[in-house]
């Protein structure tokens, strides 16, 4: 019997176990739809998730549902905004909740949320993105404790590593809670229960563009009494820690249909002055447990009243300290005579009636004193400010009494006495004449050093005068590195910049003996934390930006401006900064024994900074210019062999790198240069050395570069040179072509070379021909220059040119001899026909003898002899004349025959 019972129990247990394992497989595909339908049917938003997992074993006798990648996205008027998102949401509920029909509320007993984001927004019309509940149809009342398709009978919950953001654009209030971990335990199914909560987070709070908290640590342990019948939540045992400041509080919040009633009191649990140091962020207050203090510090306040559409709670917050002091154990000086008397009040519940009274805020370090009083009324309306600040302080004493960052060093003496009174309505309307600011501030022997600046900044003297409309910088002179500066000027809208986000408008004069731009540039390197490099090893490059808030004119005058290894002398001109753009006008300078004038602009408005510039260069030393300026090295690398001066007009534009160096591959522009030189060093240039070896007839040392003018353009890393001419003795050389910024060349030099430069054989031919006109005979020669600048490839067509000229000269020689033979034969035959007798004793004329031979045997064969002229076969002069004589005599005989025939016919007719 017992065995039978055990078998039955075991079978039932096995059946239940199988059901617990099997049921999720059947329900898991439906549970996601059930949850989505319950939410989406009740809210004006869209719930979605990538995966829903169901388990009946892990939380038995409850069911556990896990949702992955959850999102709740708004519809109009916040369409597309994510109200809520989470990596994981886990819910626990009774197993029977899974079998409820559509529209029936599901009771949740526990939930966990991991890495969530809750972003609450109120727009300027006070529409709230969390107001997503759909209006219920009819007058049917929902069951108690049921909202939006769910009822919460929770026993516990937990939120881990989450973010809450609250942005109220109607009031300018912004709250951000980061790295929030929160958990609570309690049985919320009871009408009266207690919820034990623990919270820690980083809190930032901003109101009207003023940051009051910036990632301050907050811890809160609160035991909250919950009365669901009255909707009342009471703070029973509660302690909060802001930074290191402990606070205890008590009271309640009661939720009603149209409003909430609030009554909360808080205070510091002790009056130790260390409480004041605890208010300061931990990074700056350091180890306050070892600080020796005297005096007290009290922070207390209360909120009470009704909160509705027109009211806020009335409140009173007091901050008080009376003749306190503190001293850090490892610092030599103490801060003493600390008086704080501050109240923040609202006695009516109307937001605009909030006011702040700083009756006293003062302290001393040795004999240095600082005092401030202020009254701020209508804090949330037309804020009115009246304040006075005065003090005399040796700034070096601050680091002697307070633990400032180790890399920050302050020196100097500050003396200030300033009064101000204004209202925000006048500021917003730019009616600065309604403000009243007066006083002065001066600093002497100020020195500031920090890791983010390359050199300490030393201010010898600075003096400012405050007026309602302007702040006058009477003088500001100092040094940093090699740089000295003396600045004066005015700021015309200081209050508009402070309160209206207006651009700083002003006019300034800058004078300097030496202004080294490198003194203001930080070296690029790996970012480090402490003494260790970041594990990424990435190079930190911070792009230089022209301030967007600046709208100012600078008149500059500097004896020397140093940029890298370049010294600009007597720099003068104006600089206009506006809309993240620096505009240079009428800038002049001396450089490399010449003059430079430049106009242009630099803009950092886009992601990639750009520039456009026009330069006028007059009588600059060629060698120094092309040695020192990177741009000229790539534009004309061969120019460094020139000795002398040049003048040029340059227009160029392109992109800048993060350190404001030109990005060479992005440059476009034109250069018109006039070179004034008669000297050249071909041995220092691979190109000219290669040309010299190919063109034996030219000595490059003797090139005539007088008044050399050239024009070139460049774009996308390619330089194109317009054709220009240079002279060598009586040879004109025309050069054109181009090269790339990485020195790959494609040039052509074309020249008309006189024949006299082309070697012994050609000149012997010319001498044989003995014609004066041939002395001016030229042939075209082209030299093609390719390869790289340091390893050029030079080819010429000189060999083929000389061969063609030689053939041309041979033809001229032949023609000249033929012409000469005809002339000689005509003369001799004329003499013979006239019967001229020659003296037998006269010198033998070979031409005449040849004619005689021809006449003696006109039909006979003449022997011909041949010889060469400079290895070129030609007939002997005598043979040539004989042949011509034959032709001439034949013509004469034929002519005589014709005459005799005509005479015979005439006689017959007679």
PDB file of C-alpha atoms in Angstrom, residues 309-566:
ATOM      1  CA  UNK A 309      -0.575  73.906 -11.635  1.00  0.00           C
ATOM      2  CA  UNK A 310      -0.059  77.350 -10.067  1.00  0.00           C
ATOM      3  CA  UNK A 311       1.772  76.654  -6.809  1.00  0.00           C
ATOM      4  CA  UNK A 312       5.051  75.216  -5.610  1.00  0.00           C
ATOM      5  CA  UNK A 313       5.798  74.304  -1.973  1.00  0.00           C
ATOM      6  CA  UNK A 314       6.703  77.154   0.317  1.00  0.00           C
ATOM      7  CA  UNK A 315      10.228  76.663   1.572  1.00  0.00           C
ATOM      8  CA  UNK A 316      13.006  78.079   3.686  1.00  0.00           C
ATOM      9  CA  UNK A 317      16.623  76.921   3.396  1.00  0.00           C
ATOM     10  CA  UNK A 318      19.311  78.304   5.719  1.00  0.00           C
ATOM     11  CA  UNK A 319      23.072  77.990   5.394  1.00  0.00           C
ATOM     12  CA  UNK A 320      25.003  79.419   8.322  1.00  0.00           C
ATOM     13  CA  UNK A 321      28.534  79.489   9.671  1.00  0.00           C
ATOM     14  CA  UNK A 322      29.890  81.824  12.315  1.00  0.00           C
ATOM     15  CA  UNK A 323      33.618  82.614  12.573  1.00  0.00           C
ATOM     16  CA  UNK A 324      34.764  79.177  11.502  1.00  0.00           C
ATOM     17  CA  UNK A 325      38.137  77.999  10.243  1.00  0.00           C
ATOM     18  CA  UNK A 326      39.785  74.970   8.720  1.00  0.00           C
ATOM     19  CA  UNK A 327      43.339  73.779   8.076  1.00  0.00           C
ATOM     20  CA  UNK A 328      44.593  70.853   6.061  1.00  0.00           C
ATOM     21  CA  UNK A 329      47.338  68.971   7.921  1.00  0.00           C
ATOM     22  CA  UNK A 330      49.857  68.995   5.039  1.00  0.00           C
ATOM     23  CA  UNK A 331      49.395  72.703   4.127  1.00  0.00           C
ATOM     24  CA  UNK A 332      51.082  75.601   5.937  1.00  0.00           C
ATOM     25  CA  UNK A 333      48.211  78.107   6.065  1.00  0.00           C
ATOM     26  CA  UNK A 334      44.636  78.093   7.420  1.00  0.00           C
ATOM     27  CA  UNK A 335      41.421  79.654   6.148  1.00  0.00           C
ATOM     28  CA  UNK A 336      39.932  81.665   9.018  1.00  0.00           C
ATOM     29  CA  UNK A 337      37.130  84.078   9.834  1.00  0.00           C
ATOM     30  CA  UNK A 338      34.678  82.142   7.682  1.00  0.00           C
ATOM     31  CA  UNK A 339      31.244  83.747   7.860  1.00  0.00           C
ATOM     32  CA  UNK A 340      28.297  82.388   5.859  1.00  0.00           C
ATOM     33  CA  UNK A 341      24.787  83.731   6.190  1.00  0.00           C
ATOM     34  CA  UNK A 342      22.599  82.650   3.257  1.00  0.00           C
ATOM     35  CA  UNK A 343      18.858  82.088   2.965  1.00  0.00           C
ATOM     36  CA  UNK A 344      16.738  80.797   0.081  1.00  0.00           C
ATOM     37  CA  UNK A 345      13.031  81.530   0.650  1.00  0.00           C
ATOM     38  CA  UNK A 346       9.590  81.314  -0.821  1.00  0.00           C
ATOM     39  CA  UNK A 347       6.803  82.411   1.529  1.00  0.00           C
ATOM     40  CA  UNK A 348       3.840  82.456  -0.874  1.00  0.00           C
ATOM     41  CA  UNK A 349       4.027  79.264  -2.920  1.00  0.00           C
ATOM     42  CA  UNK A 350       4.257  81.369  -6.100  1.00  0.00           C
ATOM     43  CA  UNK A 351       7.396  80.416  -8.033  1.00  0.00           C
ATOM     44  CA  UNK A 352       8.218  84.003  -9.011  1.00  0.00           C
ATOM     45  CA  UNK A 353       8.427  85.032  -5.335  1.00  0.00           C
ATOM     46  CA  UNK A 354      11.532  82.939  -4.642  1.00  0.00           C
ATOM     47  CA  UNK A 355      14.479  85.011  -3.398  1.00  0.00           C
ATOM     48  CA  UNK A 356      18.056  84.512  -2.209  1.00  0.00           C
ATOM     49  CA  UNK A 357      19.733  86.668   0.407  1.00  0.00           C
ATOM     50  CA  UNK A 358      23.504  86.449   0.873  1.00  0.00           C
ATOM     51  CA  UNK A 359      23.854  88.629   3.901  1.00  0.00           C
ATOM     52  CA  UNK A 360      27.491  87.737   4.355  1.00  0.00           C
ATOM     53  CA  UNK A 361      30.070  85.530   2.715  1.00  0.00           C
ATOM     54  CA  UNK A 362      33.653  86.204   3.799  1.00  0.00           C
ATOM     55  CA  UNK A 363      36.943  84.551   4.734  1.00  0.00           C
ATOM     56  CA  UNK A 364      40.610  85.360   5.395  1.00  0.00           C
ATOM     57  CA  UNK A 365      43.952  83.740   4.576  1.00  0.00           C
ATOM     58  CA  UNK A 366      46.600  85.511   6.629  1.00  0.00           C
ATOM     59  CA  UNK A 367      45.771  89.172   5.983  1.00  0.00           C
ATOM     60  CA  UNK A 368      44.006  88.505   2.686  1.00  0.00           C
ATOM     61  CA  UNK A 369      40.268  89.220   2.781  1.00  0.00           C
ATOM     62  CA  UNK A 370      37.324  88.393   0.562  1.00  0.00           C
ATOM     63  CA  UNK A 371      33.768  89.726   1.063  1.00  0.00           C
ATOM     64  CA  UNK A 372      30.518  89.322  -0.841  1.00  0.00           C
ATOM     65  CA  UNK A 373      26.941  90.408  -0.251  1.00  0.00           C
ATOM     66  CA  UNK A 374      24.006  89.950  -2.607  1.00  0.00           C
ATOM     67  CA  UNK A 375      20.237  89.976  -2.853  1.00  0.00           C
ATOM     68  CA  UNK A 376      18.506  88.058  -5.640  1.00  0.00           C
ATOM     69  CA  UNK A 377      14.739  88.485  -5.873  1.00  0.00           C
ATOM     70  CA  UNK A 378      12.077  87.059  -8.178  1.00  0.00           C
ATOM     71  CA  UNK A 379      14.448  84.151  -8.804  1.00  0.00           C
ATOM     72  CA  UNK A 380      12.029  82.296 -11.107  1.00  0.00           C
ATOM     73  CA  UNK A 381      10.528  85.431 -12.658  1.00  0.00           C
ATOM     74  CA  UNK A 382      12.188  88.693 -13.691  1.00  0.00           C
ATOM     75  CA  UNK A 383      15.271  87.997 -11.607  1.00  0.00           C
ATOM     76  CA  UNK A 384      16.732  91.082  -9.974  1.00  0.00           C
ATOM     77  CA  UNK A 385      20.321  91.054  -8.755  1.00  0.00           C
ATOM     78  CA  UNK A 386      22.127  93.474  -6.501  1.00  0.00           C
ATOM     79  CA  UNK A 387      25.607  92.488  -5.415  1.00  0.00           C
ATOM     80  CA  UNK A 388      28.888  93.790  -4.057  1.00  0.00           C
ATOM     81  CA  UNK A 389      32.289  92.063  -4.148  1.00  0.00           C
ATOM     82  CA  UNK A 390      35.535  93.335  -2.689  1.00  0.00           C
ATOM     83  CA  UNK A 391      38.780  91.738  -1.743  1.00  0.00           C
ATOM     84  CA  UNK A 392      42.535  91.883  -1.588  1.00  0.00           C
ATOM     85  CA  UNK A 393      44.304  88.604  -1.998  1.00  0.00           C
ATOM     86  CA  UNK A 394      47.693  87.079  -2.640  1.00  0.00           C
ATOM     87  CA  UNK A 395      46.713  84.284  -5.016  1.00  0.00           C
ATOM     88  CA  UNK A 396      49.705  82.160  -4.019  1.00  0.00           C
ATOM     89  CA  UNK A 397      48.108  81.755  -0.577  1.00  0.00           C
ATOM     90  CA  UNK A 398      45.209  79.783  -2.064  1.00  0.00           C
ATOM     91  CA  UNK A 399      47.413  76.758  -2.779  1.00  0.00           C
ATOM     92  CA  UNK A 400      48.999  77.254   0.659  1.00  0.00           C
ATOM     93  CA  UNK A 401      45.657  76.825   2.398  1.00  0.00           C
ATOM     94  CA  UNK A 402      43.512  74.734   0.052  1.00  0.00           C
ATOM     95  CA  UNK A 403      44.382  71.528  -1.898  1.00  0.00           C
ATOM     96  CA  UNK A 404      44.234  72.773  -5.482  1.00  0.00           C
ATOM     97  CA  UNK A 405      45.294  70.309  -8.236  1.00  0.00           C
ATOM     98  CA  UNK A 406      49.018  69.584  -8.137  1.00  0.00           C
ATOM     99  CA  UNK A 407      49.640  70.913 -11.661  1.00  0.00           C
ATOM    100  CA  UNK A 408      47.904  74.236 -10.978  1.00  0.00           C
ATOM    101  CA  UNK A 409      50.134  77.017  -9.701  1.00  0.00           C
ATOM    102  CA  UNK A 410      48.814  80.498  -8.943  1.00  0.00           C
ATOM    103  CA  UNK A 411      50.753  83.645  -8.093  1.00  0.00           C
ATOM    104  CA  UNK A 412      49.881  87.328  -8.030  1.00  0.00           C
ATOM    105  CA  UNK A 413      47.991  89.975  -6.105  1.00  0.00           C
ATOM    106  CA  UNK A 414      44.291  90.612  -6.739  1.00  0.00           C
ATOM    107  CA  UNK A 415      42.498  93.803  -5.785  1.00  0.00           C
ATOM    108  CA  UNK A 416      38.783  94.105  -6.628  1.00  0.00           C
ATOM    109  CA  UNK A 417      35.889  96.351  -5.678  1.00  0.00           C
ATOM    110  CA  UNK A 418      32.811  95.877  -7.879  1.00  0.00           C
ATOM    111  CA  UNK A 419      29.116  96.757  -7.534  1.00  0.00           C
ATOM    112  CA  UNK A 420      26.389  95.561  -9.863  1.00  0.00           C
ATOM    113  CA  UNK A 421      22.620  95.832 -10.121  1.00  0.00           C
ATOM    114  CA  UNK A 422      20.479  94.554 -12.967  1.00  0.00           C
ATOM    115  CA  UNK A 423      17.282  92.725 -13.831  1.00  0.00           C
ATOM    116  CA  UNK A 424      17.000  89.887 -16.306  1.00  0.00           C
ATOM    117  CA  UNK A 425      14.180  91.504 -18.311  1.00  0.00           C
ATOM    118  CA  UNK A 426      16.486  94.394 -19.238  1.00  0.00           C
ATOM    119  CA  UNK A 427      19.282  91.978 -20.063  1.00  0.00           C
ATOM    120  CA  UNK A 428      17.032  89.845 -22.273  1.00  0.00           C
ATOM    121  CA  UNK A 429      15.811  92.978 -24.092  1.00  0.00           C
ATOM    122  CA  UNK A 430      19.438  94.153 -24.426  1.00  0.00           C
ATOM    123  CA  UNK A 431      18.589  97.311 -22.515  1.00  0.00           C
ATOM    124  CA  UNK A 432      21.981  97.412 -20.883  1.00  0.00           C
ATOM    125  CA  UNK A 433      21.549 101.085 -20.056  1.00  0.00           C
ATOM    126  CA  UNK A 434      19.144  99.947 -17.310  1.00  0.00           C
ATOM    127  CA  UNK A 435      21.960  98.088 -15.561  1.00  0.00           C
ATOM    128  CA  UNK A 436      24.362  99.632 -13.103  1.00  0.00           C
ATOM    129  CA  UNK A 437      27.783  98.026 -12.910  1.00  0.00           C
ATOM    130  CA  UNK A 438      30.754  99.959 -11.645  1.00  0.00           C
ATOM    131  CA  UNK A 439      34.090  99.391 -10.015  1.00  0.00           C
ATOM    132  CA  UNK A 440      37.533  98.141 -10.843  1.00  0.00           C
ATOM    133  CA  UNK A 441      39.766  95.127 -10.664  1.00  0.00           C
ATOM    134  CA  UNK A 442      43.503  94.871 -11.053  1.00  0.00           C
ATOM    135  CA  UNK A 443      45.993  92.041 -10.830  1.00  0.00           C
ATOM    136  CA  UNK A 444      49.751  92.375 -10.470  1.00  0.00           C
ATOM    137  CA  UNK A 445      52.498  89.782 -10.914  1.00  0.00           C
ATOM    138  CA  UNK A 446      49.958  87.101 -11.723  1.00  0.00           C
ATOM    139  CA  UNK A 447      51.324  83.723 -12.727  1.00  0.00           C
ATOM    140  CA  UNK A 448      49.360  80.688 -13.825  1.00  0.00           C
ATOM    141  CA  UNK A 449      50.769  77.285 -14.711  1.00  0.00           C
ATOM    142  CA  UNK A 450      48.853  74.119 -15.577  1.00  0.00           C
ATOM    143  CA  UNK A 451      49.306  70.941 -17.588  1.00  0.00           C
ATOM    144  CA  UNK A 452      47.055  72.095 -20.441  1.00  0.00           C
ATOM    145  CA  UNK A 453      49.258  75.106 -21.314  1.00  0.00           C
ATOM    146  CA  UNK A 454      52.838  74.699 -22.582  1.00  0.00           C
ATOM    147  CA  UNK A 455      54.330  77.622 -20.647  1.00  0.00           C
ATOM    148  CA  UNK A 456      53.378  79.506 -17.480  1.00  0.00           C
ATOM    149  CA  UNK A 457      51.457  82.727 -18.143  1.00  0.00           C
ATOM    150  CA  UNK A 458      52.866  85.719 -16.269  1.00  0.00           C
ATOM    151  CA  UNK A 459      50.728  88.871 -16.062  1.00  0.00           C
ATOM    152  CA  UNK A 460      52.776  91.784 -14.819  1.00  0.00           C
ATOM    153  CA  UNK A 461      49.844  94.180 -14.665  1.00  0.00           C
ATOM    154  CA  UNK A 462      46.194  94.097 -15.628  1.00  0.00           C
ATOM    155  CA  UNK A 463      43.503  96.643 -14.860  1.00  0.00           C
ATOM    156  CA  UNK A 464      39.792  96.610 -15.725  1.00  0.00           C
ATOM    157  CA  UNK A 465      37.137  99.252 -15.223  1.00  0.00           C
ATOM    158  CA  UNK A 466      33.468  98.235 -15.169  1.00  0.00           C
ATOM    159  CA  UNK A 467      30.760 100.483 -16.583  1.00  0.00           C
ATOM    160  CA  UNK A 468      27.086  99.755 -17.361  1.00  0.00           C
ATOM    161  CA  UNK A 469      27.708  99.352 -21.100  1.00  0.00           C
ATOM    162  CA  UNK A 470      31.354  98.353 -21.337  1.00  0.00           C
ATOM    163  CA  UNK A 471      34.238  96.691 -19.585  1.00  0.00           C
ATOM    164  CA  UNK A 472      37.434  98.581 -20.304  1.00  0.00           C
ATOM    165  CA  UNK A 473      40.685  96.678 -20.342  1.00  0.00           C
ATOM    166  CA  UNK A 474      43.001  99.512 -19.451  1.00  0.00           C
ATOM    167  CA  UNK A 475      46.101  97.410 -19.689  1.00  0.00           C
ATOM    168  CA  UNK A 476      47.209  93.830 -19.785  1.00  0.00           C
ATOM    169  CA  UNK A 477      50.891  93.114 -20.176  1.00  0.00           C
ATOM    170  CA  UNK A 478      52.758  89.939 -19.545  1.00  0.00           C
ATOM    171  CA  UNK A 479      54.772  87.054 -20.927  1.00  0.00           C
ATOM    172  CA  UNK A 480      54.534  83.347 -21.712  1.00  0.00           C
ATOM    173  CA  UNK A 481      57.577  81.482 -22.974  1.00  0.00           C
ATOM    174  CA  UNK A 482      59.404  83.781 -25.421  1.00  0.00           C
ATOM    175  CA  UNK A 483      56.263  85.855 -25.986  1.00  0.00           C
ATOM    176  CA  UNK A 484      55.536  89.249 -24.503  1.00  0.00           C
ATOM    177  CA  UNK A 485      52.257  91.080 -24.979  1.00  0.00           C
ATOM    178  CA  UNK A 486      50.637  94.395 -24.161  1.00  0.00           C
ATOM    179  CA  UNK A 487      46.855  94.515 -24.712  1.00  0.00           C
ATOM    180  CA  UNK A 488      44.233  97.191 -24.212  1.00  0.00           C
ATOM    181  CA  UNK A 489      40.650  97.565 -25.400  1.00  0.00           C
ATOM    182  CA  UNK A 490      36.970  97.398 -24.547  1.00  0.00           C
ATOM    183  CA  UNK A 491      34.216  94.777 -24.318  1.00  0.00           C
ATOM    184  CA  UNK A 492      30.884  96.284 -25.273  1.00  0.00           C
ATOM    185  CA  UNK A 493      28.372  93.631 -24.172  1.00  0.00           C
ATOM    186  CA  UNK A 494      29.804  91.764 -21.205  1.00  0.00           C
ATOM    187  CA  UNK A 495      26.402  91.223 -19.522  1.00  0.00           C
ATOM    188  CA  UNK A 496      24.876  90.035 -22.802  1.00  0.00           C
ATOM    189  CA  UNK A 497      27.635  87.445 -23.039  1.00  0.00           C
ATOM    190  CA  UNK A 498      27.103  86.296 -19.445  1.00  0.00           C
ATOM    191  CA  UNK A 499      23.315  86.018 -19.544  1.00  0.00           C
ATOM    192  CA  UNK A 500      22.088  85.999 -23.162  1.00  0.00           C
ATOM    193  CA  UNK A 501      24.691  83.762 -24.781  1.00  0.00           C
ATOM    194  CA  UNK A 502      25.669  86.718 -26.943  1.00  0.00           C
ATOM    195  CA  UNK A 503      29.034  86.924 -28.606  1.00  0.00           C
ATOM    196  CA  UNK A 504      31.694  88.975 -26.889  1.00  0.00           C
ATOM    197  CA  UNK A 505      32.024  92.162 -28.912  1.00  0.00           C
ATOM    198  CA  UNK A 506      35.078  94.323 -28.506  1.00  0.00           C
ATOM    199  CA  UNK A 507      38.021  96.174 -29.975  1.00  0.00           C
ATOM    200  CA  UNK A 508      41.561  95.522 -28.834  1.00  0.00           C
ATOM    201  CA  UNK A 509      45.103  96.701 -29.506  1.00  0.00           C
ATOM    202  CA  UNK A 510      47.925  94.165 -29.299  1.00  0.00           C
ATOM    203  CA  UNK A 511      51.584  95.167 -29.157  1.00  0.00           C
ATOM    204  CA  UNK A 512      54.477  92.761 -28.809  1.00  0.00           C
ATOM    205  CA  UNK A 513      58.233  92.727 -29.130  1.00  0.00           C
ATOM    206  CA  UNK A 514      58.379  88.950 -29.662  1.00  0.00           C
ATOM    207  CA  UNK A 515      55.275  86.859 -30.343  1.00  0.00           C
ATOM    208  CA  UNK A 516      56.084  83.145 -30.659  1.00  0.00           C
ATOM    209  CA  UNK A 517      53.098  81.138 -31.884  1.00  0.00           C
ATOM    210  CA  UNK A 518      54.700  77.934 -30.630  1.00  0.00           C
ATOM    211  CA  UNK A 519      54.229  79.222 -27.067  1.00  0.00           C
ATOM    212  CA  UNK A 520      50.487  78.667 -27.473  1.00  0.00           C
ATOM    213  CA  UNK A 521      50.636  75.205 -29.041  1.00  0.00           C
ATOM    214  CA  UNK A 522      50.625  72.032 -26.972  1.00  0.00           C
ATOM    215  CA  UNK A 523      52.557  68.978 -28.066  1.00  0.00           C
ATOM    216  CA  UNK A 524      50.541  66.074 -29.387  1.00  0.00           C
ATOM    217  CA  UNK A 525      50.920  62.867 -27.426  1.00  0.00           C
ATOM    218  CA  UNK A 526      49.212  60.058 -25.630  1.00  0.00           C
ATOM    219  CA  UNK A 527      46.588  61.025 -23.103  1.00  0.00           C
ATOM    220  CA  UNK A 528      47.457  59.774 -19.659  1.00  0.00           C
ATOM    221  CA  UNK A 529      45.644  59.139 -16.440  1.00  0.00           C
ATOM    222  CA  UNK A 530      47.998  59.881 -13.588  1.00  0.00           C
ATOM    223  CA  UNK A 531      51.383  58.604 -14.646  1.00  0.00           C
ATOM    224  CA  UNK A 532      50.053  55.762 -16.775  1.00  0.00           C
ATOM    225  CA  UNK A 533      49.143  55.866 -20.429  1.00  0.00           C
ATOM    226  CA  UNK A 534      45.700  54.837 -21.484  1.00  0.00           C
ATOM    227  CA  UNK A 535      45.553  51.227 -22.494  1.00  0.00           C
ATOM    228  CA  UNK A 536      44.315  52.162 -25.949  1.00  0.00           C
ATOM    229  CA  UNK A 537      47.584  53.887 -26.773  1.00  0.00           C
ATOM    230  CA  UNK A 538      45.743  56.253 -29.075  1.00  0.00           C
ATOM    231  CA  UNK A 539      47.242  59.607 -29.897  1.00  0.00           C
ATOM    232  CA  UNK A 540      45.240  62.497 -28.558  1.00  0.00           C
ATOM    233  CA  UNK A 541      44.832  65.249 -31.145  1.00  0.00           C
ATOM    234  CA  UNK A 542      42.733  68.167 -30.050  1.00  0.00           C
ATOM    235  CA  UNK A 543      41.634  70.352 -32.901  1.00  0.00           C
ATOM    236  CA  UNK A 544      42.284  74.060 -32.513  1.00  0.00           C
ATOM    237  CA  UNK A 545      39.015  75.994 -32.739  1.00  0.00           C
ATOM    238  CA  UNK A 546      38.423  79.713 -33.208  1.00  0.00           C
ATOM    239  CA  UNK A 547      36.016  80.706 -30.374  1.00  0.00           C
ATOM    240  CA  UNK A 548      32.419  80.901 -31.585  1.00  0.00           C
ATOM    241  CA  UNK A 549      31.508  83.403 -28.856  1.00  0.00           C
ATOM    242  CA  UNK A 550      34.008  86.017 -30.026  1.00  0.00           C
ATOM    243  CA  UNK A 551      33.149  88.942 -32.296  1.00  0.00           C
ATOM    244  CA  UNK A 552      36.136  91.244 -31.994  1.00  0.00           C
ATOM    245  CA  UNK A 553      38.686  93.344 -33.858  1.00  0.00           C
ATOM    246  CA  UNK A 554      42.397  93.260 -33.047  1.00  0.00           C
ATOM    247  CA  UNK A 555      44.921  95.806 -34.267  1.00  0.00           C
ATOM    248  CA  UNK A 556      48.293  94.072 -34.059  1.00  0.00           C
ATOM    249  CA  UNK A 557      51.832  95.420 -34.041  1.00  0.00           C
ATOM    250  CA  UNK A 558      54.711  93.027 -33.367  1.00  0.00           C
ATOM    251  CA  UNK A 559      58.432  93.509 -33.915  1.00  0.00           C
ATOM    252  CA  UNK A 560      59.003  89.765 -34.355  1.00  0.00           C
ATOM    253  CA  UNK A 561      56.531  86.933 -34.881  1.00  0.00           C
ATOM    254  CA  UNK A 562      58.027  83.442 -34.671  1.00  0.00           C
ATOM    255  CA  UNK A 563      56.287  80.507 -36.322  1.00  0.00           C
ATOM    256  CA  UNK A 564      58.237  77.256 -36.250  1.00  0.00           C
ATOM    257  CA  UNK A 565      61.659  78.322 -37.650  1.00  0.00           C
ATOM    258  CA  UNK A 566      60.414  81.454 -39.462  1.00  0.00           C
TER     259      UNK A 566
END
